[in-house]
Coordinates of C-alpha atoms and ligand atoms in Angstrom, one line a residue:
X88 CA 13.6 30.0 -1.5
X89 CA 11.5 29.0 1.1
X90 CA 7.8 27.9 0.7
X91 CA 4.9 27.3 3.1
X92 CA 2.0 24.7 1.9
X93 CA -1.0 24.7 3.7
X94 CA -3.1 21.7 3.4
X95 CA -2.9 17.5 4.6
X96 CA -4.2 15.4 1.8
X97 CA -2.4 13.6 -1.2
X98 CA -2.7 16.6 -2.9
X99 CA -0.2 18.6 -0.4
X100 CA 1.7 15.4 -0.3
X101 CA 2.4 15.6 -4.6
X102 CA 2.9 19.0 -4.5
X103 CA 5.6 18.8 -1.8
X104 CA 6.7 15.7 -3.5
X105 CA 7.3 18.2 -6.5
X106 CA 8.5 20.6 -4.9
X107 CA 10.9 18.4 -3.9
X108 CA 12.3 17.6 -6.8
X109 CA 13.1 21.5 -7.6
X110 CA 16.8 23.0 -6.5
X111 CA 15.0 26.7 -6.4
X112 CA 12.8 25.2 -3.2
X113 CA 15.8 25.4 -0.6
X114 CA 13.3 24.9 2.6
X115 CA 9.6 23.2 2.3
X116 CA 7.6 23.6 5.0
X117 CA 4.1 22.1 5.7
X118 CA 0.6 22.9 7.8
X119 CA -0.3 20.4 8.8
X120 CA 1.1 17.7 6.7
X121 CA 0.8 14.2 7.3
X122 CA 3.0 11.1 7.7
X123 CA 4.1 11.3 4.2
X124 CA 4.8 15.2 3.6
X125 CA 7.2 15.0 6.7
X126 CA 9.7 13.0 4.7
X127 CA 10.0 15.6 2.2
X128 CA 9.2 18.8 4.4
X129 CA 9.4 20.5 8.0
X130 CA 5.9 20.0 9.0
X131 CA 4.4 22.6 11.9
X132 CA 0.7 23.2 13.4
X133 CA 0.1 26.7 12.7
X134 CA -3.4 28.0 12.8
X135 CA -4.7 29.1 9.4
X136 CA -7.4 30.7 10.4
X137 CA -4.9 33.6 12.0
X138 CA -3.8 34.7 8.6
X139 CA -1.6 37.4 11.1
X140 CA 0.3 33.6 12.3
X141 CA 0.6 32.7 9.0
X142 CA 2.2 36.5 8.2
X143 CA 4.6 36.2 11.0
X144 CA 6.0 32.5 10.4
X145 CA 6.8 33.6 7.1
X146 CA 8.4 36.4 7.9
X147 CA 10.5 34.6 10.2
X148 CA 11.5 31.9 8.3
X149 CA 12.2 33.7 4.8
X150 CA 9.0 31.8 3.1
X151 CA 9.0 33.7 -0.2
X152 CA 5.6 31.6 -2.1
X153 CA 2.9 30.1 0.5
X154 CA 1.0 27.7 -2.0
X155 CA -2.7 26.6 -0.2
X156 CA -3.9 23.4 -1.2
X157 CA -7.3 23.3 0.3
X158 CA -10.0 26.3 -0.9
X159 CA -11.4 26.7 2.7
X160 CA -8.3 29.5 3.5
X161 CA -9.0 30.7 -0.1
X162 CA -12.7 31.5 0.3
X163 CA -11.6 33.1 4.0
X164 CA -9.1 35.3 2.0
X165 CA -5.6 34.0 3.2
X166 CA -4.2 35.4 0.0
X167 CA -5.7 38.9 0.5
X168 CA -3.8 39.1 3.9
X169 CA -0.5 37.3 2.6
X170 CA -0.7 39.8 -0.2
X171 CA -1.3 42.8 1.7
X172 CA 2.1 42.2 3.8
X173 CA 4.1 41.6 0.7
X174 CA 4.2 37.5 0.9
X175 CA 3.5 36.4 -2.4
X176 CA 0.6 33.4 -2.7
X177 CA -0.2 30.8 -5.3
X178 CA -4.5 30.6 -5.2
X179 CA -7.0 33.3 -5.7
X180 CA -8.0 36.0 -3.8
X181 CA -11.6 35.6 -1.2
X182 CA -13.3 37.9 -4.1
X183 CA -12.3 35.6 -6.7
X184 CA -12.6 32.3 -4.9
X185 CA -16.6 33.3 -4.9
X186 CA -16.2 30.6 -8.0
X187 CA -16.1 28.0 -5.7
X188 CA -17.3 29.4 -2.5
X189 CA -20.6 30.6 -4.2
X190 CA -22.4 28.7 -6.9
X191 CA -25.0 31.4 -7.7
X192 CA -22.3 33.6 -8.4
X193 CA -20.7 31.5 -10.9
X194 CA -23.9 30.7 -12.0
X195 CA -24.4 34.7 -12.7
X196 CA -21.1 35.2 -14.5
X197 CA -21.7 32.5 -16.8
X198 CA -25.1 34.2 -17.3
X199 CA -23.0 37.5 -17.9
X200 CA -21.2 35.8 -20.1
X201 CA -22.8 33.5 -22.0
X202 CA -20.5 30.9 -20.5
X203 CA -22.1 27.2 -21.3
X204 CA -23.2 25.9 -18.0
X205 CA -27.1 24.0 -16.4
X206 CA -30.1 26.3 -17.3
X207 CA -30.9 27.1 -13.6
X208 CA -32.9 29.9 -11.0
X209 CA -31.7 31.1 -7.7
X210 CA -33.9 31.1 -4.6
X211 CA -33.4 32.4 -1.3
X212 CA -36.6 31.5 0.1
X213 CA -38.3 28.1 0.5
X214 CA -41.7 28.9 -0.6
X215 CA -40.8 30.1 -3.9
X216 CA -38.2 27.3 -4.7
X217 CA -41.3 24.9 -3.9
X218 CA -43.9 26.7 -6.4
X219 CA -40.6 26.5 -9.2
X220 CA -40.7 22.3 -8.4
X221 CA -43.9 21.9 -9.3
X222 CA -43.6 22.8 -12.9
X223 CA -40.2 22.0 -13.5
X224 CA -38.8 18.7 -15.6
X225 CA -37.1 15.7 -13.6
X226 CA -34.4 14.5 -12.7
X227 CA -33.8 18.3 -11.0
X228 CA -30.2 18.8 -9.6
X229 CA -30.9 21.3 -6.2
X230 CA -27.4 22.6 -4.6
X231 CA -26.9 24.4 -1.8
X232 CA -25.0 27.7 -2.7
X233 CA -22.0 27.8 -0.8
X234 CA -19.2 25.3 0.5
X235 CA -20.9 21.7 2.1
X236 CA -17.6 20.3 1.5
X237 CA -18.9 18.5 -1.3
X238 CA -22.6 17.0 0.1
X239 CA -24.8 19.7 -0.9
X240 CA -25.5 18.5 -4.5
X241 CA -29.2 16.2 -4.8
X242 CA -30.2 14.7 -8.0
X243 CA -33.4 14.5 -7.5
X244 CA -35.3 11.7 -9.2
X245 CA -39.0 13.4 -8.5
X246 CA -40.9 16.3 -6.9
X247 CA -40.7 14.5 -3.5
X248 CA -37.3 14.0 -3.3
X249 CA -36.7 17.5 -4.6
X250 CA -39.2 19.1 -1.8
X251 CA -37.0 17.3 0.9
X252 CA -33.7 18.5 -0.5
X253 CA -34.6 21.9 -0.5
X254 CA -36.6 21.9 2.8
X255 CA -33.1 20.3 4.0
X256 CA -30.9 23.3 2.6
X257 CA -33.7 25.8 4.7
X258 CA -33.9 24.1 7.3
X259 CA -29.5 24.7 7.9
X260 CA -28.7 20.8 7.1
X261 CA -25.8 22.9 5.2
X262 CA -25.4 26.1 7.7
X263 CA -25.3 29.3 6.2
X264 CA -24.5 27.4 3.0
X265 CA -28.1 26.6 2.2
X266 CA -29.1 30.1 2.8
X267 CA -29.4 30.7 -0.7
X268 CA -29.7 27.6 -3.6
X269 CA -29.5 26.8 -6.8
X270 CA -31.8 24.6 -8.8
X271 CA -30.7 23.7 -11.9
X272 CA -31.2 21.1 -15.5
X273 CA -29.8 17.7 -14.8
X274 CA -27.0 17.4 -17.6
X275 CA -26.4 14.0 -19.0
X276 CA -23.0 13.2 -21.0
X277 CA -19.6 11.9 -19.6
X278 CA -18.1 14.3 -16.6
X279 CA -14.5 15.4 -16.4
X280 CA -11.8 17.5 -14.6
X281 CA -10.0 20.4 -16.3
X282 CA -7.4 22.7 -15.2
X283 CA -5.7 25.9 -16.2
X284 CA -3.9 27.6 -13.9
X285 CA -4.0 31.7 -14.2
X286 CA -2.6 35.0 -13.7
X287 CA -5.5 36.9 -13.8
X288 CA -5.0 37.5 -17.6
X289 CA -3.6 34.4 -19.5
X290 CA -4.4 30.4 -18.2
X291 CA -2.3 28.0 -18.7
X292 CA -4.3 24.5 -19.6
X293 CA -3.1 21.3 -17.8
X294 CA -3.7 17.6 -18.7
X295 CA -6.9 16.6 -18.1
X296 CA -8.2 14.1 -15.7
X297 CA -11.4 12.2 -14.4
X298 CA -12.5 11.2 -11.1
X299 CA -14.3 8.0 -9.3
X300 CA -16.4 10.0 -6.6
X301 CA -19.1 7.1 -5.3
X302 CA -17.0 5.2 -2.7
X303 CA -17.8 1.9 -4.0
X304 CA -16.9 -0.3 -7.5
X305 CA -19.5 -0.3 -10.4
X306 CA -20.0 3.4 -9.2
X307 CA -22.6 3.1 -6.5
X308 CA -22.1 4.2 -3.0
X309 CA -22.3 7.5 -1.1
X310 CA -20.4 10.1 -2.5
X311 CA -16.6 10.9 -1.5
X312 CA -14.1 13.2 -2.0
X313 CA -12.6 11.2 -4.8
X314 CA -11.7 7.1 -4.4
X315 CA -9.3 7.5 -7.3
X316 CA -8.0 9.2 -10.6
X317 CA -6.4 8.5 -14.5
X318 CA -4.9 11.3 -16.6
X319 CA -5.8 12.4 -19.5
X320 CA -9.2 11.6 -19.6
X321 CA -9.9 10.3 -22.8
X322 CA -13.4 12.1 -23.6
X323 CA -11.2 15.4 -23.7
X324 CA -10.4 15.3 -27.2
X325 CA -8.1 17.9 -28.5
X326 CA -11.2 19.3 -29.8
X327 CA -12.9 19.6 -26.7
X328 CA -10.0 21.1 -24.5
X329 CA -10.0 23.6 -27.7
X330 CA -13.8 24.4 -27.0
X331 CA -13.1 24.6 -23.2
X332 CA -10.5 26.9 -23.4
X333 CA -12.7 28.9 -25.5
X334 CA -16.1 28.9 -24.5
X335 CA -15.5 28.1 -20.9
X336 CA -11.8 29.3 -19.1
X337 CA -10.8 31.9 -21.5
X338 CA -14.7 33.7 -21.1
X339 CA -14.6 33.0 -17.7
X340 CA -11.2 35.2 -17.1
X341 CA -12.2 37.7 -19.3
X342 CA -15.3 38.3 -17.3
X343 CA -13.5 38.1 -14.0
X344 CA -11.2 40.8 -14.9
X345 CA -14.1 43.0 -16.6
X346 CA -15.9 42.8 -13.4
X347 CA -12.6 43.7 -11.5
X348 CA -11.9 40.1 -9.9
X349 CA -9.0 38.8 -11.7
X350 CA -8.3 35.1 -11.3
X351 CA -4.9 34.0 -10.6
X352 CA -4.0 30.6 -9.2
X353 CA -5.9 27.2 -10.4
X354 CA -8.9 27.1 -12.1
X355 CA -10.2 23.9 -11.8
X356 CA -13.8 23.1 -14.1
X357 CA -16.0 20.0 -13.7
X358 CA -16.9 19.4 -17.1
X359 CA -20.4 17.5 -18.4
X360 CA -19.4 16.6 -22.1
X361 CA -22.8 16.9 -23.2
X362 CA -23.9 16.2 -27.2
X363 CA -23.7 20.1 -27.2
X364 CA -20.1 20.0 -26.2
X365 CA -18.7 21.0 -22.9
X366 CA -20.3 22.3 -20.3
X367 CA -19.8 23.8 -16.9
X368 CA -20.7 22.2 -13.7
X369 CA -19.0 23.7 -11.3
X370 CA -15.8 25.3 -10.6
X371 CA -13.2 25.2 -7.8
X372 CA -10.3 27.3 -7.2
X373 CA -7.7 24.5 -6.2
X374 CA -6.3 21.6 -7.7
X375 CA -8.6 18.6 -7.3
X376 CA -7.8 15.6 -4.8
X377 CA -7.1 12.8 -6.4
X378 CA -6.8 14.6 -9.8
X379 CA -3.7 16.4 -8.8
X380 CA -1.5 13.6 -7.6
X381 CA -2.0 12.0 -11.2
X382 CA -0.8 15.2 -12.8
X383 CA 1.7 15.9 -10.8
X384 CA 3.1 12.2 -11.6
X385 CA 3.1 12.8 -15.1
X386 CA 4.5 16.6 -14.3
X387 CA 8.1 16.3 -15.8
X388 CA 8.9 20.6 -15.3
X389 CA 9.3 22.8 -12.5
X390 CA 6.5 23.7 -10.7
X391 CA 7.5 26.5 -8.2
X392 CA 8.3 29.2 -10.9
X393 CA 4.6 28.5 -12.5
X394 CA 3.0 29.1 -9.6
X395 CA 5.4 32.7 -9.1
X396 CA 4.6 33.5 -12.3
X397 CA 0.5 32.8 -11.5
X398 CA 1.2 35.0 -8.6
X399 CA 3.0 38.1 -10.6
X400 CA 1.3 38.1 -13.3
X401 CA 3.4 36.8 -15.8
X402 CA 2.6 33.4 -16.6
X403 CA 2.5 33.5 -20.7
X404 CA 6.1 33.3 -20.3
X405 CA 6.0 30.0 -19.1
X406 CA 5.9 26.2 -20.5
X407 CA 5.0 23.2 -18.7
X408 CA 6.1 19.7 -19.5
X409 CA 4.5 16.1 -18.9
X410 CA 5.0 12.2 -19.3
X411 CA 2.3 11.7 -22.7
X412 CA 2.0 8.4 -20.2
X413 CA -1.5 8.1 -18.7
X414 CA -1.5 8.0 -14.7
X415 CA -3.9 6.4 -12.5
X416 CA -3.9 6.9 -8.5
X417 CA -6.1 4.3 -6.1
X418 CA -7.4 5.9 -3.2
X419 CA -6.9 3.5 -0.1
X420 CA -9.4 4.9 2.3
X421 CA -10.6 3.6 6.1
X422 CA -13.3 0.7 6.1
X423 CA -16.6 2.8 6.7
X424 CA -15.4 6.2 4.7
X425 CA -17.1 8.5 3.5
X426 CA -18.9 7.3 7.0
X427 CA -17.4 7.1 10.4
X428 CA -14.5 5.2 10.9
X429 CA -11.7 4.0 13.4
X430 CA -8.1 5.8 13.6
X431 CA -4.9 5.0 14.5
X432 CA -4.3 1.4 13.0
X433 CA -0.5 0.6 11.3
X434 CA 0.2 0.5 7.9
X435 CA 3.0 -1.4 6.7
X436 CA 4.7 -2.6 3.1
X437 CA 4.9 0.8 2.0
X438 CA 8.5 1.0 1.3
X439 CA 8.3 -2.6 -0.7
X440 CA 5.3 -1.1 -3.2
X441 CA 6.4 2.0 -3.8
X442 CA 10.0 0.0 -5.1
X443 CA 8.8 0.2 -8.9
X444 CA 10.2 4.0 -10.3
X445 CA 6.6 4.3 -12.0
X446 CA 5.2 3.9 -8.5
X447 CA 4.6 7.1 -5.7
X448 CA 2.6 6.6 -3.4
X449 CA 1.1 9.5 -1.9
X450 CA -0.1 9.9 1.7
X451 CA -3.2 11.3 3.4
X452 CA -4.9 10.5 6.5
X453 CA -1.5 9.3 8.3
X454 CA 1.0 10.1 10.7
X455 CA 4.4 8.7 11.6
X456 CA 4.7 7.5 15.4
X457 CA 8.3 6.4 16.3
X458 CA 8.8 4.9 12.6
X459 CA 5.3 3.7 11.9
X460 CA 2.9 5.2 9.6
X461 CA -1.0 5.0 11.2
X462 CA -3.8 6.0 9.2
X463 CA -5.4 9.3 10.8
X464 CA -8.2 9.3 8.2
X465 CA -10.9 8.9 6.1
X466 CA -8.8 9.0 2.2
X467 CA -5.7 7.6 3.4
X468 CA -3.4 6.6 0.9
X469 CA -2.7 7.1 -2.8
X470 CA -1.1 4.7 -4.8
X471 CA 0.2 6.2 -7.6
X472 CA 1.3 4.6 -11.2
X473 CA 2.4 5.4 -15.1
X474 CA 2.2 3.4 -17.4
X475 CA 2.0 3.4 -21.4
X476 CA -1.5 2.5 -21.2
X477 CA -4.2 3.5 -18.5
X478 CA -4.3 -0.5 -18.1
X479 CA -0.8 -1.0 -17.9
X480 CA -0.6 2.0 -15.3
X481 CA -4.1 0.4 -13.5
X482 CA -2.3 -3.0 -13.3
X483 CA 0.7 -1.3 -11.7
X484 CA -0.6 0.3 -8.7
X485 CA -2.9 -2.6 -8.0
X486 CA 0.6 -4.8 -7.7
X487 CA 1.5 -2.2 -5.7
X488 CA -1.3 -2.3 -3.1
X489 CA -1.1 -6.0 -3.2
X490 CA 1.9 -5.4 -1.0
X491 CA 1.0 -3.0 1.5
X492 CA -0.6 -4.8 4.7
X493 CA -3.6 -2.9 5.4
X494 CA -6.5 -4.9 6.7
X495 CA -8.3 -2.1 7.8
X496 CA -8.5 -0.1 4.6
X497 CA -10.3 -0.6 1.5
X498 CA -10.2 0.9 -1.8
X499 CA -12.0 0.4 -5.4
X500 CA -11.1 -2.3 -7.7
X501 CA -12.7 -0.6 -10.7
X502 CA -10.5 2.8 -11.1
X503 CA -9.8 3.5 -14.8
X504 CA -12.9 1.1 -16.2
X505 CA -13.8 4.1 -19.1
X506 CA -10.5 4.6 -20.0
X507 CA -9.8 1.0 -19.7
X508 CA -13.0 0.3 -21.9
X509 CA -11.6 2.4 -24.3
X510 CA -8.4 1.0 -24.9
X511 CA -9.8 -2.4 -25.0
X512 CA -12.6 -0.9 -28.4
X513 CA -9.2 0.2 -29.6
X514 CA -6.8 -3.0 -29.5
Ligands
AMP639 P1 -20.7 19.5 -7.8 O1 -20.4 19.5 -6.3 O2 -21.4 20.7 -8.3 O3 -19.5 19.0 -8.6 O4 -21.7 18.3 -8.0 C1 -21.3 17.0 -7.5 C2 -21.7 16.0 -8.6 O5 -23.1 16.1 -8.9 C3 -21.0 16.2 -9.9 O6 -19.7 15.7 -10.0 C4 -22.0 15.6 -10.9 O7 -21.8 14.2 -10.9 C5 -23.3 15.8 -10.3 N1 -24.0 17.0 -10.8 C6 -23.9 18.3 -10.4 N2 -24.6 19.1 -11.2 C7 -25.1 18.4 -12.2 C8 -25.9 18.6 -13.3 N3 -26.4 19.9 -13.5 N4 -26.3 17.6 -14.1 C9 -25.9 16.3 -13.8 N5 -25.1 16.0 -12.8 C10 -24.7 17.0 -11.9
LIG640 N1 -11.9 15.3 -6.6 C1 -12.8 16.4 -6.6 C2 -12.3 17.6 -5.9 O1 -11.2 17.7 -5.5 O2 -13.2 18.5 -5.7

């Protein structure tokens, strides 16, 4: 069967790379791609924001699954169109997506449904968000409603900094994003990722996973899309994934369908484990970037009929297997990311560190000229590793980036250090 990815991370890169190792994906193709999904798929430029383009290439080249990586197309409502013209997708509908693509709406379903979650109000207008400040308890979390890829959570520390992120969010820092925001109880506890992936009725739970978003070691820095990744994250005790699936993804499906917004695709939950147990702090729709190269390295089944049966409906038929190895991936990002940054200088040594079989190294910002892979982008590269131990994985792929020859990337040394921590109380 043919299948179309959309997306041009390391995420898109290990789903292609599992795709790839399937005999039922007979042609993989790729918009865009990078440097590193061309080896394994026909990569093309078509314009995603024509879902009608997207209809016709399929159409024309027998694509029977189109699988989006990225939850802008999702929130737009690719899937509705796909759907409409018979081409099945993997990824929720614009309707459901609302539980990334709106905070205050997932905010009012776990109201709905007693889902556990940040006390918090909703304010669409300046003046009354400023009169809630002044009586509210601190640190304050403020977030602009919809997508700010990522920059329009503040902690604020105190009534100052809280009156200047929501004057921000008003005054369109975040475009019609900030229109409407939330302002919510600052949790405290240890965070991490969780994913089921759904057919609108039953979820399949995935390993679990935690991710390094400040750019910098010891956790400091401007915050990024993700400088690296283990699996399974050790706070998720089988009693917690237990409570998760019950009190958070199970409700949270239930609800959807009650309120005639099925959920089908990934359900990905950012999880504060709080002394109360889990609780939700924000959902996506997508699999997480870096989170899903590390799963998709331990990921030992087939992947394409998971994602069919997500589409049809029919996924409690299905089993999934993994590596009980842990993972870890390293993201190798441009020197000045998450600020600006120069393109278009070589990498080499990839073929040497990606040698050891525990090794994949999964590719970004990059594109192949003539041969040469050039970084295109802020993430870059992800060097990916199992191991038996989160350590033993961690040591692995920092051999491995030992050998690439980079000097105008950089990456963190520290990826792992809870997990790592925790192994070392254990031994
Ligand atoms: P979000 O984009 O909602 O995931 O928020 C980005 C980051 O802000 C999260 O990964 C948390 O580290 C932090 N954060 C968001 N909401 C809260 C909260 N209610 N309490 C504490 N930290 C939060
Ligand atoms: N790594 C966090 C995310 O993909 O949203």
């Amino acid at each position: 069967m043919g299948v179309l990815l959309i997306g041009s991370g390391g995420r898109e890169h290990a789903l292609a790379y599992a795709f790839s190792r399937n005999q039922m994906a007979s042609d993989i193709f790729c918009t865009p791609g990078n440097g590193g999904i061309a080896e394994l798929a026909t990569c093309l430029d078509l314009d995603v924001n024509d879902h009608m383009s997207v209809v016709d290439f399929c159409r024309n080249n027998s694509v029977e699954l189109v699988v989006v990586g990225p939850e802008l197309p999702l929130v737009d409502g690719l899937v509705d169109s796909l759907e409409a013209q018979g081409i099945k997708a993997f990824g929720p509908t614009k309707a459901a997506a609302q539980l990334e693509g709106s905070k205050a709406f997932t905010k009012q379903l776990c109201s709905k449904y007693n889902i556990p979650t940040a006390d918090y109000e909703v304010f669409d207008e300046a003046d009354v968000a400023y009169c809630y400040l002044n009586d509210c308890s601190y640190p304050v979390v403020i977030k602009a409603d919809g997508l700010a890829a990522g920059k329009g959570v503040v902690i604020a520390h105190d009534h100052a900094q809280a009156q200047q992120a929501v004057q921000d969010c008003f005054d369109g820092r975040f475009g019609d994003a900030g229109t409407s925001i939330v302002i919510e109880e600052y949790l405290v506890g240890e965070e991490a990722s969780f994913f089921a992936i759904c057919d609108g009725e039953s979820a399949m739970e995935l390993p679990t996973a935690q991710d390094h978003k400040c750019a910098f070691d010891g956790d400091v820095g401007p915050n990024t899309g993700g400088m690296g990744a283990y699996s399974p994250a050790p706070v998720m005790s089988y009693e917690m994934r237990q409570r998760t699936m019950d009190e958070i993804i199970m409700p949270t499906l239930k609800g959807m369908k009650a309120d005639g917004i099925p959920f089908k695709g990934v359900l990905f939950a950012g999880l504060m484990i709080t002394s109360d147990g889990p609780k939700l702090i924000e959902y996506n729709v997508r699999f997480g970037d870096p989170e899903c190269q590390v799963l998709i390295a331990r990921l030992r089944s087939d992947l394409l009929p998971v994602m069919l049966a997500s589409s049809d409906g029919k996924l409690d038929r299905m089993v999934n297997q993994f590596d009980d190895r842990p993972a870890i991936t390293i993201v190798m990002a441009s020197k000045g990311y998450p600020g600006a940054y120069e393109s278009g200088s070589e990498i080499k040594g990839l073929e040497e560190a990606a040698k050891d079989p525990d090794i994949m190294i999964f590719h970004a910002g990059t594109k192949n000229e003539d041969g040469r892979i050039l970084a295109t982008g802020g993430r870059v590269l992800n060097i990916t590793a199992l191991g038996k131990t989160v350590s033993k994985a961690r040591d692995k792929a920092y051999a491995a980036i030992e050998k690439i020859d980079w000097p105008q990337g950089f990456y963190r040394k520290d990826i792992g250090w809870r997990a790592v921590e925790r192994e070392k109380e254990t031994t």
